[in-house]
GROMACS .gro file of C-alpha atoms in nm:
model
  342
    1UNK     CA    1   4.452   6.021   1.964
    2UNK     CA    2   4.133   6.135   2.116
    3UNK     CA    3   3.816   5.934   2.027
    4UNK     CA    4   3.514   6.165   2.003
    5UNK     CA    5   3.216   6.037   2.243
    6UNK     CA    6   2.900   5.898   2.086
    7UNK     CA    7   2.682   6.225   2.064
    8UNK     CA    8   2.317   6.117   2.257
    9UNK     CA    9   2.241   6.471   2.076
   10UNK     CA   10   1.848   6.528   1.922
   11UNK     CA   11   1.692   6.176   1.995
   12UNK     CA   12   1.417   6.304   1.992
   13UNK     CA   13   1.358   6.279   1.638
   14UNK     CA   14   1.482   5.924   1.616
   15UNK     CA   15   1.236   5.797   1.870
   16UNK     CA   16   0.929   6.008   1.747
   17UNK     CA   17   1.059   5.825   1.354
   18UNK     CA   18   1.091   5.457   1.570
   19UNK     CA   19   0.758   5.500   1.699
   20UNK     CA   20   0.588   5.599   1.396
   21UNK     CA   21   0.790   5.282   1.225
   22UNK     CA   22   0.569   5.062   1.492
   23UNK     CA   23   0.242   5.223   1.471
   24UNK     CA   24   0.253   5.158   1.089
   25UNK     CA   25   0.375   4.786   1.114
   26UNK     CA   26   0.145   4.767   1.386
   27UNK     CA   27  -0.144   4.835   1.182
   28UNK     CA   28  -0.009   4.654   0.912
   29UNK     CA   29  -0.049   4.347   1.172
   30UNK     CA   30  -0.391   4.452   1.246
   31UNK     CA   31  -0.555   4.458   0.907
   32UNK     CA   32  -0.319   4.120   0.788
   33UNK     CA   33  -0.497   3.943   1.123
   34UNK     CA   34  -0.836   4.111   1.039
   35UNK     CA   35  -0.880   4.023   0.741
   36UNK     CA   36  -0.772   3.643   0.811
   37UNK     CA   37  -1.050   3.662   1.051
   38UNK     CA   38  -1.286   3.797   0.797
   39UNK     CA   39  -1.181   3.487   0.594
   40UNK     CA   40  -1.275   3.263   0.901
   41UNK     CA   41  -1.597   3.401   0.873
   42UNK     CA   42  -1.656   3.468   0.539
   43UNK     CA   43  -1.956   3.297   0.396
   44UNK     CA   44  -1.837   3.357   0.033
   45UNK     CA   45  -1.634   3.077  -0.028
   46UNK     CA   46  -1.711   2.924  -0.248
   47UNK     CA   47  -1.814   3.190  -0.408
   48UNK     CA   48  -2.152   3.148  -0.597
   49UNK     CA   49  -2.135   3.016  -0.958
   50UNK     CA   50  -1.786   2.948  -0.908
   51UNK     CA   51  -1.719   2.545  -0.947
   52UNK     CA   52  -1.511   2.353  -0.755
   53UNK     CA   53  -1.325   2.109  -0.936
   54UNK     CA   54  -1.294   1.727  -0.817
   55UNK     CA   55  -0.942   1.642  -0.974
   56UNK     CA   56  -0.898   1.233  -1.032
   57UNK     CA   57  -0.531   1.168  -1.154
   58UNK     CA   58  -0.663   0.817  -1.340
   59UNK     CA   59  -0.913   0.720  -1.593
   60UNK     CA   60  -1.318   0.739  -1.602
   61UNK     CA   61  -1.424   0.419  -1.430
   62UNK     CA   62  -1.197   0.345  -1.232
   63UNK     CA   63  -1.239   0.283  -0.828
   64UNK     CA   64  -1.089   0.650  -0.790
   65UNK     CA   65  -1.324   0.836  -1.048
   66UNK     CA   66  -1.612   0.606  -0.847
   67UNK     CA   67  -1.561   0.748  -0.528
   68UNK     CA   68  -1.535   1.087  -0.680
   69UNK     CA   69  -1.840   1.088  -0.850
   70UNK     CA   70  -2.029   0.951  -0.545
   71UNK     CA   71  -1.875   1.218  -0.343
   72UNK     CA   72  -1.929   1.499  -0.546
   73UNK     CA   73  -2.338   1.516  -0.527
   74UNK     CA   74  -2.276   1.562  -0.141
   75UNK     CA   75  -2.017   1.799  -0.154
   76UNK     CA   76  -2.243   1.985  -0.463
   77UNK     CA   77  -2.507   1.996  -0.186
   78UNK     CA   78  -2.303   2.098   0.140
   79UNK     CA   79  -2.124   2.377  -0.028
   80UNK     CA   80  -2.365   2.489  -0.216
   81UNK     CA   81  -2.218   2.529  -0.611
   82UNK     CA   82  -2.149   2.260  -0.824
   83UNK     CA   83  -1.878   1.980  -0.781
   84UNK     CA   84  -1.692   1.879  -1.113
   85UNK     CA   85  -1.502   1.592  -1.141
   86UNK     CA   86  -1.263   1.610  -1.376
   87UNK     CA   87  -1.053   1.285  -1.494
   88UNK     CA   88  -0.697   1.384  -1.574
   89UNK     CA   89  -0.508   1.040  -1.581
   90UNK     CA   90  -0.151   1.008  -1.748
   91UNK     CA   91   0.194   0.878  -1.626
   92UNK     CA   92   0.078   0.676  -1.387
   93UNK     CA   93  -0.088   0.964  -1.187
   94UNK     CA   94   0.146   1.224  -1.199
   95UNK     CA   95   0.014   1.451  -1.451
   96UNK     CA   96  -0.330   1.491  -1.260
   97UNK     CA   97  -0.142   1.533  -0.953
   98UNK     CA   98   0.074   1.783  -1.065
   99UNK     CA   99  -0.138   1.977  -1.202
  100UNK     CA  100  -0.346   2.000  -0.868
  101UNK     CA  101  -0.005   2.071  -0.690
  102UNK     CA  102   0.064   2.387  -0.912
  103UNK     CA  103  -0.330   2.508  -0.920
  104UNK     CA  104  -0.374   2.851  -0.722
  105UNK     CA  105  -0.436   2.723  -0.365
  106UNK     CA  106  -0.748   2.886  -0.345
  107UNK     CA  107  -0.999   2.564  -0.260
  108UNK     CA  108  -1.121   2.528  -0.581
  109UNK     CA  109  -0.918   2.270  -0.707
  110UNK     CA  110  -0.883   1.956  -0.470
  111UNK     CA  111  -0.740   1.657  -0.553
  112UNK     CA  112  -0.872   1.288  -0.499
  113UNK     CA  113  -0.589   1.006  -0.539
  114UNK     CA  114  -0.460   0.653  -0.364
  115UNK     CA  115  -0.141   0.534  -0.224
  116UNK     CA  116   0.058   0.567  -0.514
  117UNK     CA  117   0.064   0.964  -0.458
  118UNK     CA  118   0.373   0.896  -0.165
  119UNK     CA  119   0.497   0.627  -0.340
  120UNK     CA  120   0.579   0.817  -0.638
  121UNK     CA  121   0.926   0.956  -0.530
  122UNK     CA  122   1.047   0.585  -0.530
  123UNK     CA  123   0.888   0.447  -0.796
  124UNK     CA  124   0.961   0.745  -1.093
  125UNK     CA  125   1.293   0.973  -1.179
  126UNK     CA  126   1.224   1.310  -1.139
  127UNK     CA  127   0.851   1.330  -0.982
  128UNK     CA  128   0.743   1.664  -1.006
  129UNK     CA  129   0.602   1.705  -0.692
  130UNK     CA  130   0.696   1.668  -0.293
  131UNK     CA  131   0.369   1.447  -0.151
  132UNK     CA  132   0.421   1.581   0.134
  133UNK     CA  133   0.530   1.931   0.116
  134UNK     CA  134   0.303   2.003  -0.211
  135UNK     CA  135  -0.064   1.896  -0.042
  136UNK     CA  136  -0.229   1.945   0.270
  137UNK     CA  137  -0.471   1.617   0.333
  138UNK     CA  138  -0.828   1.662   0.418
  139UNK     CA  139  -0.976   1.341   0.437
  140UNK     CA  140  -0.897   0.963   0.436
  141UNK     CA  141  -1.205   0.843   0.175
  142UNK     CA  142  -1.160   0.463   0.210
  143UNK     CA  143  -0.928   0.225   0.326
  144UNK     CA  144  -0.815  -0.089   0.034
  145UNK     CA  145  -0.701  -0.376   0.089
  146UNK     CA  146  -0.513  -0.611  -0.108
  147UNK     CA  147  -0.536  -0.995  -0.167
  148UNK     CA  148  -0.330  -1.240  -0.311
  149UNK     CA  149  -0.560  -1.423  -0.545
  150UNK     CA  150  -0.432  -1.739  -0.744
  151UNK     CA  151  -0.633  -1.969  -1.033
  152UNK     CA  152  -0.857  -2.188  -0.893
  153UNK     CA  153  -0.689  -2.489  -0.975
  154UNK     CA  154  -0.391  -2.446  -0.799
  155UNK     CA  155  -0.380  -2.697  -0.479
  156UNK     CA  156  -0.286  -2.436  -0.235
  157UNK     CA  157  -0.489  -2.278   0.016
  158UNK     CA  158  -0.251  -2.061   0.218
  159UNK     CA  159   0.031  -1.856   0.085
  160UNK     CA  160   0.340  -2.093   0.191
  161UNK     CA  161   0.170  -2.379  -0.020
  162UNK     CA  162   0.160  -2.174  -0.299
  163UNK     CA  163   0.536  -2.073  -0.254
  164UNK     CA  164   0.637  -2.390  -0.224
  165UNK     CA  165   0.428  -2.512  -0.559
  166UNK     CA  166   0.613  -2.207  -0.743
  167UNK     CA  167   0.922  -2.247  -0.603
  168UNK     CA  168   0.899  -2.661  -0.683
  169UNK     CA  169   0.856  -2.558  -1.052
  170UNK     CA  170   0.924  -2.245  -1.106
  171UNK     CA  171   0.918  -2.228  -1.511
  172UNK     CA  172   0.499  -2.305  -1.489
  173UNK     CA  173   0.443  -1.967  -1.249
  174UNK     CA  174   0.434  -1.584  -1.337
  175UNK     CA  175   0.292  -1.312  -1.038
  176UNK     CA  176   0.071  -1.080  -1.222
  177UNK     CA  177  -0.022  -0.699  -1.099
  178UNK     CA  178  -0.212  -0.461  -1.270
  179UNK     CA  179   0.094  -0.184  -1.363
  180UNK     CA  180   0.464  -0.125  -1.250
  181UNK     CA  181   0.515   0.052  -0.992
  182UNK     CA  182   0.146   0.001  -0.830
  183UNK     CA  183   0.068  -0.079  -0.477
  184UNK     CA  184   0.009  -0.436  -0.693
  185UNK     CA  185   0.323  -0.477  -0.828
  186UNK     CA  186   0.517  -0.365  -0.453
  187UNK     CA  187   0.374  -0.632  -0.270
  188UNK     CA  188   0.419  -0.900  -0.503
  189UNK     CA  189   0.780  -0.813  -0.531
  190UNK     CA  190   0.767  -0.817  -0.165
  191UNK     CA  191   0.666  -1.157  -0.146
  192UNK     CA  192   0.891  -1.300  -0.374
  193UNK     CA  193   1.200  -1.124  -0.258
  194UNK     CA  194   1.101  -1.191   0.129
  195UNK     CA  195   1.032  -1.592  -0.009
  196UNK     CA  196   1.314  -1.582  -0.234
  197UNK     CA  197   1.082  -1.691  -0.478
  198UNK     CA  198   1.237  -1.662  -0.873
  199UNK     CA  199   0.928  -1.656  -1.106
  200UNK     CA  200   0.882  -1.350  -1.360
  201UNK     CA  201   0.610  -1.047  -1.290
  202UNK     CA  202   0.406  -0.972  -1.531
  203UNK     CA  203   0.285  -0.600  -1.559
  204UNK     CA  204  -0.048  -0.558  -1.711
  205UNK     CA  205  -0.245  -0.252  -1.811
  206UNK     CA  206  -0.485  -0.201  -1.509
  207UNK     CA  207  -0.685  -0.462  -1.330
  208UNK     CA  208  -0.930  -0.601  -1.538
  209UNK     CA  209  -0.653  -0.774  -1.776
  210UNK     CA  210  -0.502  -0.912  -1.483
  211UNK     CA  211  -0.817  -1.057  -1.355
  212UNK     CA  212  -0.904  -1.212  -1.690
  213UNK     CA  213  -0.582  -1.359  -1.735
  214UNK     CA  214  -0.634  -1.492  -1.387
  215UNK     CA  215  -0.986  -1.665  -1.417
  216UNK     CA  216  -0.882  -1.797  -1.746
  217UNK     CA  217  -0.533  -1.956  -1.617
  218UNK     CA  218  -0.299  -1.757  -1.797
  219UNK     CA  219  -0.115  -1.618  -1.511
  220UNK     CA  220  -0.042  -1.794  -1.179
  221UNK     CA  221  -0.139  -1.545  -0.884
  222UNK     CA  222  -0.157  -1.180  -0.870
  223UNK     CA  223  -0.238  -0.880  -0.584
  224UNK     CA  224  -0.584  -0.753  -0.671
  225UNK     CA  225  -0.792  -0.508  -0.468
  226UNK     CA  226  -1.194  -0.612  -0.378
  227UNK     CA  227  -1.296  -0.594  -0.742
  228UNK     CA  228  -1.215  -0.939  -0.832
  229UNK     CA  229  -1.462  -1.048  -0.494
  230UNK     CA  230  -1.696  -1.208  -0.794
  231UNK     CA  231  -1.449  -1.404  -0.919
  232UNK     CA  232  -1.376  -1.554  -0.598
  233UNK     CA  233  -1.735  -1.609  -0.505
  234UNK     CA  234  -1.793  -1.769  -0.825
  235UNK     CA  235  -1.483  -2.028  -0.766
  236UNK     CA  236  -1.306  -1.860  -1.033
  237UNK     CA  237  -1.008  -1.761  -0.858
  238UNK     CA  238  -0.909  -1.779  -0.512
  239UNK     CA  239  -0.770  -1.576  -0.237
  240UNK     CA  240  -0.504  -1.715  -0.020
  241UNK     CA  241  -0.442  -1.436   0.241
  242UNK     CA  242  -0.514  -1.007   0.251
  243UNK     CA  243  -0.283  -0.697   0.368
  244UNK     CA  244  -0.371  -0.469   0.597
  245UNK     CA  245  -0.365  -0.522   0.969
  246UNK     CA  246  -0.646  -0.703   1.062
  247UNK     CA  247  -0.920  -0.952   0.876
  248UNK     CA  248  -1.166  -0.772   0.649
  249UNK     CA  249  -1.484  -0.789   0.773
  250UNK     CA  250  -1.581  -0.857   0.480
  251UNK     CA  251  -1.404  -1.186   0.454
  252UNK     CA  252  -1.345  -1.320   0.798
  253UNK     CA  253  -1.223  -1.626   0.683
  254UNK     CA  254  -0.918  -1.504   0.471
  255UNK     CA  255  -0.620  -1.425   0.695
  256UNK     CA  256  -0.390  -1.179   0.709
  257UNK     CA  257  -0.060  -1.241   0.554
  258UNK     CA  258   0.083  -1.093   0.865
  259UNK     CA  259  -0.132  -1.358   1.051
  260UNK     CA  260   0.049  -1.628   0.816
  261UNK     CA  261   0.392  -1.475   0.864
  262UNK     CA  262   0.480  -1.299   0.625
  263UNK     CA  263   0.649  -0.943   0.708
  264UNK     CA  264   0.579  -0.569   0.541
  265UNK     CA  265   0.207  -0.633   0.461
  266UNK     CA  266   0.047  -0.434   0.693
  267UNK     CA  267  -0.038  -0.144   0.553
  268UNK     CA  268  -0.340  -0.088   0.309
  269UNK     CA  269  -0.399   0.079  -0.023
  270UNK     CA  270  -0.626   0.418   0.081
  271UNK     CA  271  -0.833   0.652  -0.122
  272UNK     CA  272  -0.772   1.053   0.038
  273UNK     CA  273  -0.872   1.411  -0.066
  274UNK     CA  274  -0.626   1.682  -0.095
  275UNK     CA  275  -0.601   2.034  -0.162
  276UNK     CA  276  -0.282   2.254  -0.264
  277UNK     CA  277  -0.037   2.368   0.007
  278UNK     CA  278  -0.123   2.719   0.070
  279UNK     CA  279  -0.477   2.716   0.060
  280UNK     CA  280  -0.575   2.907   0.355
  281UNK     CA  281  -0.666   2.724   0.683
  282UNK     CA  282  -1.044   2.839   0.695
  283UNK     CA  283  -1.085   2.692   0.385
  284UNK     CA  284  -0.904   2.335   0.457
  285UNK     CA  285  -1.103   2.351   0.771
  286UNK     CA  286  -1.457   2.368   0.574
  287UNK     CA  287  -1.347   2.123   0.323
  288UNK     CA  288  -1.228   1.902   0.551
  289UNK     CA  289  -1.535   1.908   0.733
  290UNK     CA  290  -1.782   1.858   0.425
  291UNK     CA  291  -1.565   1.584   0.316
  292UNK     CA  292  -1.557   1.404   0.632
  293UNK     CA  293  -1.975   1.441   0.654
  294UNK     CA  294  -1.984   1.301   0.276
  295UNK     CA  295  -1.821   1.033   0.359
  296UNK     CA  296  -1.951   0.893   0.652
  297UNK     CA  297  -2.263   0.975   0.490
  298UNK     CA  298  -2.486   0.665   0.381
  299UNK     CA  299  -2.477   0.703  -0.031
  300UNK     CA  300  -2.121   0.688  -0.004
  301UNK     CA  301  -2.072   0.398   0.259
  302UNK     CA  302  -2.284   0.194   0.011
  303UNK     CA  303  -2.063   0.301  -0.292
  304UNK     CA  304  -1.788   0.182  -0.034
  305UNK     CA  305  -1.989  -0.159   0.033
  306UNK     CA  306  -2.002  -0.198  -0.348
  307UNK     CA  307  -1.695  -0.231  -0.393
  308UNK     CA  308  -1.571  -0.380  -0.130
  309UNK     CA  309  -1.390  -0.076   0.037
  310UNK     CA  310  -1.326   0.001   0.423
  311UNK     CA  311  -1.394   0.345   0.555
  312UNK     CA  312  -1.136   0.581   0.629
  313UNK     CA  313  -1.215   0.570   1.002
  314UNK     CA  314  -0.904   0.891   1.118
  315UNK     CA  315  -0.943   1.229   1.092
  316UNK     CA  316  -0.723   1.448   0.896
  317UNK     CA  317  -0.457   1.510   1.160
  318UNK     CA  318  -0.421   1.129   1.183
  319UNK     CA  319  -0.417   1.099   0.804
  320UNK     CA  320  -0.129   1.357   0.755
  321UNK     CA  321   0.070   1.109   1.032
  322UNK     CA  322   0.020   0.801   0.849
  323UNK     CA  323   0.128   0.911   0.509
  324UNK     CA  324   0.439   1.059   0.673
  325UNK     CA  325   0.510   0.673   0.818
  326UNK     CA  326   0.404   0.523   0.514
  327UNK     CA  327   0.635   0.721   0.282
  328UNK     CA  328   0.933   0.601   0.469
  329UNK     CA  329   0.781   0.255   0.462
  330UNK     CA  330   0.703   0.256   0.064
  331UNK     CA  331   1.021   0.369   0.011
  332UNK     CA  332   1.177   0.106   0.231
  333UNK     CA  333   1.001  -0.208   0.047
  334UNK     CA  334   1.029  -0.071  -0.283
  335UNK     CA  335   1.429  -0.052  -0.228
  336UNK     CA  336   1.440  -0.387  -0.094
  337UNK     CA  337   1.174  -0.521  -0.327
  338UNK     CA  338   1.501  -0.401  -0.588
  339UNK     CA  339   1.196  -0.197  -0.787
  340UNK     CA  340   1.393   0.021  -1.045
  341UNK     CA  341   1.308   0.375  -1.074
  342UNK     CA  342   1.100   0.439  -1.430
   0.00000   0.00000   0.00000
């Protein structure tokens, strides 16, 4: 059988059809990378008259819609059209978040939330949204940390007497936090697993019935963010020991529960800003920025100072690294912590 040679014949054709393939993709490259450098530059977002809304997954009045709304005059300012901040609470955060997560990633909706947003995969069924994959972080807004606060009257001023008072009668002891599955409830359930300590939690409805139940007796000892600083100044409650990595400056004299032993308390509840995953880099880049000058600015480090919050202190590189860590860590605890899935 003879096989017929491959025929080099008219290429001629084929390579003048090749090279008018190129030229067209090439200029298809040319006007994509033009125009994302007309972006760079383009003054027009945000576009004038067009609002940019301030998205907080929780309830007016709250420490998240606070920072918004101190943030959002700024940012009004630096960008020149109007800030909105709009309060979309529900399911413990998730329908605010979500809906920020599914907006057109276009810079006009950005959303402001706290820790909970990475802990969400491990504390819910069926979240959703990826944390991760889903938002690109601009800024870290404020650091907050945690303290373990107990009545007043208890005889314990560190957190292993109190352990050992609970643990000595355990029937006359309940841990409070202010709503399953919040950075509250976590590290209580922390302590008692890592102390083997058997008393009940008790979930409440946000922090201010927690706190009340705590100045008036009803509950033993609870994880409670800077809020309830009044009540310890006034001798109303106390605080036995804080998370986060270091003493609050704030409150030299409190340790660390770290400091006292304890193991897993080193991270700290956070405020952050996020936009949509998508939304073009120019953009991220500008709203990064404004946010970053906002906050460092000195209306919203005495909004901080009011309530007892830390600044951020990273930029948003270093933000984006810590809540990858901090996932894997939230997820850890809350396993071991034996914190069902709602």
């Amino acid at each position: 059988m003879t096989t017929k040679p491959f025929s080099t014949g008219n290429t001629h054709g084929f390579h003048s059809k090749k090279r008018r393939q190129l030229v067209l993709a090439a200029g298809a490259c040319a006007i994509a990378f033009g125009s994302n450098v007309v972006s760079a530059a383009d003054p027009a977002y945000p576009k004038s008259g067009v609002p940019i809304r301030l998205v907080s997954p929780y309830t007016a009045g709250g420490g998240t819609d606070t920072l918004a709304r101190a943030l959002a005059p700024a940012l009004s300012q630096a960008l020149g059209t109007t800030v909105l901040v709009e309060n979309k609470p529900g399911a413990g955060g998730l329908i605010g978040t979500d809906l920020v997560a599914k907006a057109a990633p276009d810079g006009y909706t950005v959303l402001i939330t706290i820790t909970s947003l990475i802990q969400a995969p491990s504390i819910y069924k069926n979240v959703p949204f990826d944390p991760l994959k889903d938002f690109i972080p601009l800024a870290l807004a404020a650091r907050v940390p945690l303290a373990l606060a107990v009545r007043a009257d208890l005889p314990a001023n560190n957190v292993k007497e109190f352990v050992d008072l609970a643990k000595a009668d355990a029937n006359n002891y309940a841990m409070g936090n202010y709503g399953t599955g919040t950075l509250s409830h976590i590290l209580a359930a922390t302590l008692t697993s890592q102390t083997d300590l058997d008393i009940p939690h008790v979930a409440y409805k946000g922090l201010p019935p927690l706190l009340q139940d705590l100045a008036g007796g009803q509950v033993s000892a609870g994880f409670t963010d800077m809020t309830a600083l009044p009540l310890m100044q006034a001798g109303r409650i106390k605080f036995l020991g804080v998370s986060g990595p270091e003493r609050m400056a704030l409150l030299p004299q409190i340790p660390t529960l770290t400091e006292q032993g304890y193991k897993d308390f080193e991270a700290f509840g956070w405020a952050g800003i996020f936009v949509p995953a998508g939304t073009p880099a120019p953009i991220v880049e500008r709203l990064s920025t404004e946010f970053s000058k906002a906050i460092a600015g000195p209306e919203f480090k005495a909004k901080l100072d009011s309530l007892s919050y830390s600044p951020g202190g990273i930029d948003r590189v270093e933000f984006g690294k810590m809540l990858e860590r901090d996932s894997v860590m939230w997820n850890r605890l809350i396993k071991q912590a034996k914190i069902e899935p709602n």
